[in-house]
mmCIF file of C-alpha atoms in Angstrom:
data_model
loop_
_atom_site.group_PDB
_atom_site.id
_atom_site.type_symbol
_atom_site.label_atom_id
_atom_site.label_comp_id
_atom_site.label_asym_id
_atom_site.label_seq_id
_atom_site.Cartn_x
_atom_site.Cartn_y
_atom_site.Cartn_z
ATOM 1 C CA MET A 1 171.931 -9.006 -71.249
ATOM 2 C CA HIS A 2 171.220 -12.715 -71.708
ATOM 3 C CA LYS A 3 172.318 -15.100 -68.976
ATOM 4 C CA TYR A 4 173.125 -18.612 -70.137
ATOM 5 C CA ASP A 5 175.220 -21.678 -69.453
ATOM 6 C CA GLN A 6 177.578 -22.280 -72.392
ATOM 7 C CA ARG A 7 177.553 -26.061 -72.049
ATOM 8 C CA GLU A 8 173.770 -26.162 -71.879
ATOM 9 C CA LEU A 9 173.586 -23.954 -74.979
ATOM 10 C CA GLU A 10 176.122 -26.194 -76.734
ATOM 11 C CA HIS A 11 173.995 -29.277 -76.045
ATOM 12 C CA TYR A 12 170.884 -27.505 -77.351
ATOM 13 C CA LEU A 13 172.635 -26.459 -80.572
ATOM 14 C CA GLN A 14 174.020 -29.955 -81.133
ATOM 15 C CA GLU A 15 170.480 -31.323 -80.932
ATOM 16 C CA ASN A 16 168.855 -28.683 -83.129
ATOM 17 C CA VAL A 17 171.430 -27.425 -85.665
ATOM 18 C CA GLU A 18 172.569 -30.095 -88.096
ATOM 19 C CA GLY A 19 176.326 -30.662 -87.973
ATOM 20 C CA PHE A 20 176.930 -28.402 -84.956
ATOM 21 C CA GLY A 21 179.976 -29.542 -82.956
ATOM 22 C CA THR A 22 181.483 -28.016 -79.845
ATOM 23 C CA LEU A 23 180.616 -24.455 -78.851
ATOM 24 C CA ASP A 24 184.136 -23.074 -78.584
ATOM 25 C CA ALA A 25 183.216 -19.411 -78.154
ATOM 26 C CA ILE A 26 180.250 -17.053 -78.048
ATOM 27 C CA GLU A 27 180.815 -13.343 -78.639
ATOM 28 C CA LYS A 28 178.213 -10.587 -78.577
ATOM 29 C CA PHE A 29 178.271 -8.092 -81.430
ATOM 30 C CA GLY A 30 178.008 -4.338 -80.646
ATOM 31 C CA ASP A 31 175.197 -2.650 -78.725
ATOM 32 C CA GLY A 32 173.338 -1.306 -81.746
ATOM 33 C CA GLN A 33 171.036 -4.228 -82.507
ATOM 34 C CA SER A 34 167.440 -4.202 -81.341
ATOM 35 C CA ASN A 35 167.742 -7.990 -81.079
ATOM 36 C CA PRO A 36 171.024 -8.972 -79.339
ATOM 37 C CA THR A 37 173.237 -10.800 -81.826
ATOM 38 C CA TYR A 38 176.083 -13.213 -81.130
ATOM 39 C CA LYS A 39 178.851 -14.919 -83.078
ATOM 40 C CA LEU A 40 179.120 -18.635 -82.332
ATOM 41 C CA THR A 41 182.384 -20.431 -83.109
ATOM 42 C CA SER A 42 182.447 -24.203 -83.515
ATOM 43 C CA GLY A 43 185.765 -25.477 -84.834
ATOM 44 C CA ALA A 44 186.324 -23.907 -88.235
ATOM 45 C CA GLN A 45 182.616 -23.069 -88.570
ATOM 46 C CA ALA A 46 180.992 -19.814 -87.453
ATOM 47 C CA TYR A 47 177.296 -19.092 -86.948
ATOM 48 C CA VAL A 48 175.165 -16.108 -85.962
ATOM 49 C CA LEU A 49 172.613 -16.355 -83.159
ATOM 50 C CA ARG A 50 170.052 -13.553 -82.997
ATOM 51 C CA ALA A 51 167.788 -13.507 -79.952
ATOM 52 C CA LYS A 52 164.893 -11.588 -78.523
ATOM 53 C CA PRO A 53 166.082 -9.443 -75.618
ATOM 54 C CA PRO A 54 165.137 -10.555 -72.106
ATOM 55 C CA GLY A 55 162.412 -8.782 -70.155
ATOM 56 C CA LYS A 56 158.907 -7.572 -70.950
ATOM 57 C CA LEU A 57 158.484 -6.689 -74.640
ATOM 58 C CA LEU A 58 155.857 -5.002 -76.785
ATOM 59 C CA LYS A 59 153.647 -7.590 -78.473
ATOM 60 C CA SER A 60 154.890 -7.059 -82.032
ATOM 61 C CA ALA A 61 158.486 -6.071 -81.243
ATOM 62 C CA HIS A 62 161.727 -8.049 -81.671
ATOM 63 C CA ALA A 63 160.092 -10.569 -84.009
ATOM 64 C CA VAL A 64 162.959 -12.971 -84.688
ATOM 65 C CA ASP A 65 160.415 -15.536 -85.871
ATOM 66 C CA ARG A 66 159.381 -13.169 -88.674
ATOM 67 C CA GLU A 67 163.022 -12.540 -89.534
ATOM 68 C CA PHE A 68 163.564 -16.286 -89.805
ATOM 69 C CA ARG A 69 160.455 -16.818 -91.915
ATOM 70 C CA VAL A 70 161.141 -14.103 -94.475
ATOM 71 C CA MET A 71 164.826 -14.960 -94.935
ATOM 72 C CA LYS A 72 164.020 -18.667 -95.194
ATOM 73 C CA ALA A 73 161.393 -17.871 -97.828
ATOM 74 C CA LEU A 74 163.856 -15.767 -99.846
ATOM 75 C CA GLU A 75 166.483 -18.524 -100.039
ATOM 76 C CA GLY A 76 166.741 -19.494 -103.698
ATOM 77 C CA THR A 77 165.608 -16.082 -104.975
ATOM 78 C CA ASP A 78 167.997 -13.421 -106.268
ATOM 79 C CA VAL A 79 167.604 -11.466 -103.009
ATOM 80 C CA PRO A 80 170.801 -12.162 -101.019
ATOM 81 C CA VAL A 81 170.128 -13.510 -97.515
ATOM 82 C CA PRO A 82 172.082 -15.752 -95.144
ATOM 83 C CA ARG A 83 171.083 -19.401 -94.830
ATOM 84 C CA MET A 84 168.708 -20.119 -91.949
ATOM 85 C CA TYR A 85 169.538 -23.086 -89.707
ATOM 86 C CA HIS A 86 167.146 -23.009 -86.756
ATOM 87 C CA LEU A 87 164.219 -21.167 -85.171
ATOM 88 C CA SER A 88 163.784 -21.974 -81.495
ATOM 89 C CA SER A 89 160.744 -21.846 -79.270
ATOM 90 C CA ALA A 90 160.610 -19.338 -76.411
ATOM 91 C CA ASP A 91 161.986 -21.929 -73.960
ATOM 92 C CA THR A 92 165.730 -22.004 -74.670
ATOM 93 C CA PRO A 93 169.038 -21.898 -72.774
ATOM 94 C CA MET A 94 169.166 -18.173 -73.675
ATOM 95 C CA GLY A 95 165.863 -17.598 -71.890
ATOM 96 C CA THR A 96 164.276 -16.147 -75.054
ATOM 97 C CA GLN A 97 163.463 -17.215 -78.597
ATOM 98 C CA PHE A 98 166.339 -17.056 -81.090
ATOM 99 C CA ILE A 99 167.384 -17.933 -84.616
ATOM 100 C CA VAL A 100 170.639 -19.454 -85.834
ATOM 101 C CA MET A 101 171.893 -18.509 -89.275
ATOM 102 C CA GLU A 102 174.896 -18.583 -91.528
ATOM 103 C CA MET A 103 177.811 -16.320 -90.638
ATOM 104 C CA MET A 104 178.531 -14.226 -93.732
ATOM 105 C CA GLU A 105 181.885 -12.678 -94.566
ATOM 106 C CA GLY A 106 181.878 -9.169 -95.969
ATOM 107 C CA ARG A 107 181.913 -5.426 -95.390
ATOM 108 C CA ILE A 108 179.302 -3.162 -93.819
ATOM 109 C CA PHE A 109 179.483 0.520 -94.730
ATOM 110 C CA TRP A 110 178.328 2.741 -91.864
ATOM 111 C CA ASP A 111 178.727 6.116 -93.596
ATOM 112 C CA PRO A 112 176.518 6.618 -96.697
ATOM 113 C CA ALA A 113 179.116 9.033 -98.110
ATOM 114 C CA LEU A 114 181.503 6.048 -98.359
ATOM 115 C CA PRO A 115 184.721 7.967 -97.618
ATOM 116 C CA GLU A 116 186.800 4.784 -97.833
ATOM 117 C CA LEU A 117 185.905 4.155 -101.502
ATOM 118 C CA SER A 118 186.711 5.685 -104.873
ATOM 119 C CA ASN A 119 184.067 7.564 -106.869
ATOM 120 C CA GLN A 120 183.683 4.585 -109.181
ATOM 121 C CA ASP A 121 183.112 2.174 -106.309
ATOM 122 C CA ARG A 122 180.733 4.595 -104.582
ATOM 123 C CA ALA A 123 178.578 4.693 -107.703
ATOM 124 C CA ALA A 124 178.684 0.888 -107.863
ATOM 125 C CA VAL A 125 177.567 0.527 -104.242
ATOM 126 C CA TYR A 126 174.510 2.695 -104.842
ATOM 127 C CA ASP A 127 173.722 0.843 -108.050
ATOM 128 C CA ARG A 128 173.791 -2.515 -106.205
ATOM 129 C CA MET A 129 171.620 -1.161 -103.401
ATOM 130 C CA ASN A 130 169.130 0.005 -106.008
ATOM 131 C CA LEU A 131 169.234 -3.343 -107.806
ATOM 132 C CA THR A 132 168.759 -5.319 -104.587
ATOM 133 C CA LEU A 133 165.718 -3.237 -103.627
ATOM 134 C CA ALA A 134 164.179 -3.646 -107.089
ATOM 135 C CA ARG A 135 164.759 -7.411 -106.910
ATOM 136 C CA LEU A 136 163.177 -7.662 -103.461
ATOM 137 C CA HIS A 137 160.064 -5.812 -104.577
ATOM 138 C CA SER A 138 159.814 -7.968 -107.700
ATOM 139 C CA VAL A 139 159.485 -11.197 -105.684
ATOM 140 C CA ASP A 140 155.927 -12.566 -105.761
ATOM 141 C CA PRO A 141 155.017 -13.068 -102.073
ATOM 142 C CA ASN A 142 152.640 -15.914 -102.905
ATOM 143 C CA ALA A 143 155.299 -17.756 -104.886
ATOM 144 C CA VAL A 144 157.614 -17.931 -101.843
ATOM 145 C CA GLY A 145 154.937 -18.716 -99.255
ATOM 146 C CA LEU A 146 154.544 -15.187 -97.880
ATOM 147 C CA GLY A 147 151.074 -14.383 -99.171
ATOM 148 C CA ASP A 148 149.849 -14.017 -95.574
ATOM 149 C CA TYR A 149 152.872 -12.103 -94.268
ATOM 150 C CA GLY A 150 150.940 -8.830 -93.878
ATOM 151 C CA LYS A 151 147.409 -7.498 -93.564
ATOM 152 C CA PRO A 152 145.246 -6.373 -96.487
ATOM 153 C CA GLY A 153 144.138 -2.786 -97.046
ATOM 154 C CA ASN A 154 145.850 0.568 -97.385
ATOM 155 C CA TYR A 155 149.363 -0.011 -96.062
ATOM 156 C CA PHE A 156 150.064 3.635 -95.267
ATOM 157 C CA ALA A 157 146.757 4.124 -93.447
ATOM 158 C CA ARG A 158 147.431 1.047 -91.312
ATOM 159 C CA GLN A 159 151.009 2.074 -90.622
ATOM 160 C CA LEU A 160 150.038 5.632 -89.687
ATOM 161 C CA GLU A 161 147.457 4.325 -87.222
ATOM 162 C CA ARG A 162 150.040 1.969 -85.711
ATOM 163 C CA TRP A 163 152.911 4.427 -85.388
ATOM 164 C CA SER A 164 150.848 7.423 -84.295
ATOM 165 C CA GLY A 165 149.462 5.218 -81.550
ATOM 166 C CA GLN A 166 152.944 4.052 -80.596
ATOM 167 C CA TYR A 167 154.207 7.621 -80.619
ATOM 168 C CA THR A 168 151.399 8.859 -78.369
ATOM 169 C CA ALA A 169 151.870 5.946 -75.964
ATOM 170 C CA SER A 170 155.607 6.601 -75.628
ATOM 171 C CA GLU A 171 155.558 10.422 -75.678
ATOM 172 C CA THR A 172 157.964 11.937 -73.155
ATOM 173 C CA ASP A 173 157.809 15.670 -73.924
ATOM 174 C CA PRO A 174 155.350 17.793 -75.894
ATOM 175 C CA LEU A 175 156.495 18.008 -79.520
ATOM 176 C CA PRO A 176 154.087 20.143 -81.566
ATOM 177 C CA ASP A 177 155.849 19.348 -84.862
ATOM 178 C CA ALA A 178 155.168 15.631 -84.402
ATOM 179 C CA ASP A 179 151.493 16.256 -83.599
ATOM 180 C CA TRP A 180 151.288 18.452 -86.704
ATOM 181 C CA LEU A 181 152.777 15.673 -88.825
ATOM 182 C CA ILE A 182 150.131 13.188 -87.704
ATOM 183 C CA ASP A 183 147.380 15.598 -88.731
ATOM 184 C CA TRP A 184 149.109 16.374 -92.053
ATOM 185 C CA LEU A 185 149.571 12.714 -92.956
ATOM 186 C CA GLU A 186 145.933 11.941 -92.151
ATOM 187 C CA ALA A 187 144.805 14.865 -94.311
ATOM 188 C CA HIS A 188 147.068 13.907 -97.237
ATOM 189 C CA MET A 189 146.676 10.117 -97.076
ATOM 190 C CA VAL A 190 147.372 8.507 -100.463
ATOM 191 C CA PRO A 191 144.723 6.161 -101.878
ATOM 192 C CA ASP A 192 145.402 2.428 -101.982
ATOM 193 C CA ASP A 193 146.677 1.690 -105.511
ATOM 194 C CA GLY A 194 146.911 -2.062 -104.971
ATOM 195 C CA ALA A 195 150.718 -2.234 -105.158
ATOM 196 C CA ILE A 196 152.070 -4.819 -102.737
ATOM 197 C CA SER A 197 155.433 -6.432 -102.147
ATOM 198 C CA ILE A 198 157.679 -7.803 -99.449
ATOM 199 C CA VAL A 199 158.834 -4.680 -97.607
ATOM 200 C CA HIS A 200 162.093 -4.811 -95.655
ATOM 201 C CA GLY A 201 161.071 -1.986 -93.326
ATOM 202 C CA ASP A 202 164.575 -0.725 -92.474
ATOM 203 C CA TYR A 203 166.274 -0.529 -95.863
ATOM 204 C CA ARG A 204 169.516 1.409 -95.475
ATOM 205 C CA ILE A 205 173.173 0.968 -96.300
ATOM 206 C CA ASP A 206 174.288 -0.358 -92.904
ATOM 207 C CA ASN A 207 171.695 -3.151 -92.997
ATOM 208 C CA MET A 208 173.406 -4.840 -95.919
ATOM 209 C CA MET A 209 176.709 -6.628 -96.283
ATOM 210 C CA PHE A 210 178.943 -6.276 -99.321
ATOM 211 C CA ALA A 211 181.473 -8.806 -100.588
ATOM 212 C CA PRO A 212 184.976 -8.429 -99.084
ATOM 213 C CA HIS A 213 186.748 -7.613 -102.356
ATOM 214 C CA ARG A 214 184.065 -6.656 -104.864
ATOM 215 C CA ILE A 215 181.017 -4.400 -104.988
ATOM 216 C CA ASP A 216 178.170 -6.874 -104.622
ATOM 217 C CA VAL A 217 175.531 -7.224 -101.909
ATOM 218 C CA VAL A 218 175.997 -10.646 -100.301
ATOM 219 C CA ALA A 219 173.387 -10.290 -97.535
ATOM 220 C CA LEU A 220 170.428 -8.074 -96.714
ATOM 221 C CA LEU A 221 170.071 -8.164 -92.920
ATOM 222 C CA ASP A 222 167.838 -7.035 -90.019
ATOM 223 C CA TRP A 223 164.355 -8.009 -91.226
ATOM 224 C CA GLU A 224 162.629 -7.369 -87.890
ATOM 225 C CA LEU A 225 160.243 -4.752 -89.376
ATOM 226 C CA SER A 226 159.512 -6.632 -92.605
ATOM 227 C CA THR A 227 155.949 -7.202 -93.768
ATOM 228 C CA LEU A 228 153.790 -7.110 -96.870
ATOM 229 C CA GLY A 229 153.277 -3.501 -97.852
ATOM 230 C CA HIS A 230 153.761 -0.810 -100.429
ATOM 231 C CA PRO A 231 157.160 -0.930 -102.163
ATOM 232 C CA LEU A 232 157.488 2.874 -102.177
ATOM 233 C CA ALA A 233 157.735 2.728 -98.384
ATOM 234 C CA ASP A 234 161.187 1.135 -98.636
ATOM 235 C CA LEU A 235 162.311 3.452 -101.429
ATOM 236 C CA ALA A 236 161.215 6.604 -99.598
ATOM 237 C CA TYR A 237 162.679 5.380 -96.310
ATOM 238 C CA GLN A 238 166.115 5.016 -97.871
ATOM 239 C CA CYS A 239 165.867 8.397 -99.600
ATOM 240 C CA MET A 240 164.714 9.949 -96.323
ATOM 241 C CA HIS A 241 167.941 8.823 -94.674
ATOM 242 C CA TRP A 242 169.925 10.715 -97.317
ATOM 243 C CA ARG A 243 168.087 13.944 -96.433
ATOM 244 C CA LEU A 244 169.183 13.748 -92.793
ATOM 245 C CA PRO A 245 172.292 15.655 -91.704
ATOM 246 C CA HIS A 246 175.736 14.160 -92.241
ATOM 247 C CA GLU A 247 176.939 14.954 -88.732
ATOM 248 C CA GLY A 248 176.703 13.916 -85.106
ATOM 249 C CA HIS A 249 174.337 10.988 -84.541
ATOM 250 C CA PHE A 250 172.898 11.264 -88.055
ATOM 251 C CA ARG A 251 174.091 9.103 -90.937
ATOM 252 C CA GLY A 252 172.574 11.048 -93.796
ATOM 253 C CA LEU A 253 173.751 12.819 -96.908
ATOM 254 C CA GLY A 254 172.238 16.213 -96.147
ATOM 255 C CA GLY A 255 174.636 18.928 -97.265
ATOM 256 C CA VAL A 256 176.958 16.465 -99.011
ATOM 257 C CA ASP A 257 178.012 17.290 -102.583
ATOM 258 C CA ARG A 258 176.925 13.984 -104.094
ATOM 259 C CA ALA A 259 178.063 14.719 -107.622
ATOM 260 C CA SER A 260 181.654 15.347 -106.522
ATOM 261 C CA LEU A 261 181.669 11.967 -104.743
ATOM 262 C CA GLY A 262 180.199 10.015 -107.634
ATOM 263 C CA LEU A 263 176.898 9.466 -105.821
ATOM 264 C CA PRO A 264 173.535 9.627 -107.618
ATOM 265 C CA SER A 265 171.020 12.319 -106.840
ATOM 266 C CA GLU A 266 167.749 11.290 -105.246
ATOM 267 C CA GLU A 267 165.985 11.876 -108.580
ATOM 268 C CA GLN A 268 168.451 9.638 -110.421
ATOM 269 C CA TYR A 269 168.177 6.896 -107.807
ATOM 270 C CA VAL A 270 164.369 6.888 -107.877
ATOM 271 C CA ALA A 271 164.301 6.967 -111.699
ATOM 272 C CA LEU A 272 166.651 3.966 -111.907
ATOM 273 C CA TYR A 273 164.546 1.993 -109.436
ATOM 274 C CA CYS A 274 161.375 2.726 -111.408
ATOM 275 C CA LYS A 275 163.069 1.737 -114.667
ATOM 276 C CA ARG A 276 164.195 -1.568 -113.199
ATOM 277 C CA ARG A 277 160.710 -2.295 -111.894
ATOM 278 C CA GLY A 278 158.931 -1.055 -115.009
ATOM 279 C CA ILE A 279 156.743 1.383 -113.092
ATOM 280 C CA GLU A 280 155.894 5.069 -113.382
ATOM 281 C CA GLN A 281 157.670 7.739 -111.375
ATOM 282 C CA PRO A 282 155.820 8.053 -108.041
ATOM 283 C CA ALA A 283 153.279 10.807 -107.592
ATOM 284 C CA ASN A 284 152.836 12.279 -104.101
ATOM 285 C CA TRP A 285 156.535 11.693 -103.385
ATOM 286 C CA THR A 286 156.477 14.241 -100.562
ATOM 287 C CA PHE A 287 153.870 12.174 -98.706
ATOM 288 C CA TYR A 288 156.036 9.047 -98.804
ATOM 289 C CA LEU A 289 159.062 10.956 -97.520
ATOM 290 C CA VAL A 290 157.140 12.700 -94.721
ATOM 291 C CA PHE A 291 155.601 9.380 -93.722
ATOM 292 C CA SER A 292 159.101 7.858 -93.525
ATOM 293 C CA PHE A 293 160.292 10.677 -91.270
ATOM 294 C CA PHE A 294 157.339 10.261 -88.922
ATOM 295 C CA ARG A 295 157.578 6.467 -88.783
ATOM 296 C CA LEU A 296 161.269 6.585 -87.858
ATOM 297 C CA LEU A 297 160.832 9.311 -85.246
ATOM 298 C CA ALA A 298 157.991 7.269 -83.712
ATOM 299 C CA ILE A 299 160.305 4.248 -83.508
ATOM 300 C CA LEU A 300 163.027 6.372 -81.911
ATOM 301 C CA GLN A 301 160.514 7.845 -79.476
ATOM 302 C CA GLY A 302 159.784 4.309 -78.301
ATOM 303 C CA VAL A 303 163.509 3.711 -77.815
ATOM 304 C CA LEU A 304 163.756 6.943 -75.802
ATOM 305 C CA ARG A 305 160.790 5.986 -73.635
ATOM 306 C CA ARG A 306 162.262 2.557 -72.863
ATOM 307 C CA GLY A 307 165.605 4.171 -72.083
ATOM 308 C CA LEU A 308 164.081 6.627 -69.644
ATOM 309 C CA ASP A 309 162.153 3.755 -68.063
ATOM 310 C CA GLY A 310 165.409 1.835 -67.646
ATOM 311 C CA ASN A 311 164.589 -0.882 -70.185
ATOM 312 C CA ALA A 312 166.869 0.017 -73.118
ATOM 313 C CA SER A 313 169.569 -2.417 -74.242
ATOM 314 C CA ASN A 314 171.856 0.589 -74.782
ATOM 315 C CA PRO A 315 170.706 3.490 -72.567
ATOM 316 C CA ARG A 316 173.556 5.843 -73.473
ATOM 317 C CA ASP A 317 173.012 9.147 -75.227
ATOM 318 C CA LEU A 318 169.311 9.560 -74.424
ATOM 319 C CA GLY A 319 169.737 13.331 -74.613
ATOM 320 C CA GLN A 320 171.071 12.994 -78.138
ATOM 321 C CA MET A 321 168.132 10.717 -79.004
ATOM 322 C CA ARG A 322 165.714 13.443 -77.908
ATOM 323 C CA HIS A 323 167.589 15.944 -80.103
ATOM 324 C CA VAL A 324 167.454 13.594 -83.105
ATOM 325 C CA ILE A 325 163.675 13.210 -82.733
ATOM 326 C CA GLU A 326 163.185 16.968 -82.545
ATOM 327 C CA VAL A 327 165.340 17.591 -85.628
ATOM 328 C CA MET A 328 163.500 14.928 -87.624
ATOM 329 C CA ALA A 329 160.084 16.317 -86.696
ATOM 330 C CA LYS A 330 161.135 19.829 -87.680
ATOM 331 C CA GLN A 331 162.708 18.692 -90.959
ATOM 332 C CA ALA A 332 159.648 16.638 -91.899
ATOM 333 C CA ARG A 333 157.315 19.563 -91.206
ATOM 334 C CA LEU A 334 159.435 21.878 -93.376
ATOM 335 C CA LEU A 335 159.317 19.273 -96.154
ATOM 336 C CA ALA A 336 155.542 18.924 -95.905
ATOM 337 C CA ASP A 337 155.054 22.690 -95.811
ATOM 338 C CA GLY A 338 157.460 23.040 -98.766
#
């Protein structure tokens, strides 16, 4: 939890955010964010402050500076992002680096089955998600000043090296399925085909905001894992989420009758994305899905390790986290063996 003096923070914001008045209230959003996020109220104006958590952090984690850079670069494109107002240094009244951005009004859907909507609106939501992803991957990184936002070379090879290393470093219990996945991904590594785009890194339904009274994406949020990479990584990551169970701690579509709800099948969703981008249907689709499973379970393993070490921002439900990791590893292995 951040410790701060509200008047000191108010003075800082008045000096660094154009037009900022009095800091009438500061309210922390829920516990789910990797980077603690706050609503700032100043008169009739509201802002969002997103900060690195306090304490010792992994070198590349909680990169609010990268979030600021990519969203600032995308202003003026057809990718919907909030307006960026300020990127601080590390020395701030919050004790950590933070960004200040526009407070957007809209709806966030937490359940991908969209039980609160009609079939027609469900179909529209998935169409807009598909369109937003295609638009993001169609942005020329060089044209928006992001040509150096990632490293060159085979994206999946680099990512596998990174996340297998992270997984091994944060391992808490032997998990043979995860070890098997690392070996399988190394053995089935796809060649570098030269495709490159801005990759969001955590593209899923609850990381986007929809307009209050219409089905349009008004903001794509949570860019902490963004980089330059292969566009199929984002597409497979979203489709991977839909293969997870629709129960307990999972927010997937596994076992859900999509057709009866007006939702597209995975094949239809991928085909529409490819049509919009003017590209061929992906070969080696199983590799991209299995990679997405492993990458996410490696991220969750790091969360579990920090929780057990007493450093998690939300240490509840660590037993459930362990179960989620085990289920994902098993499901990914079954998919690869398929």
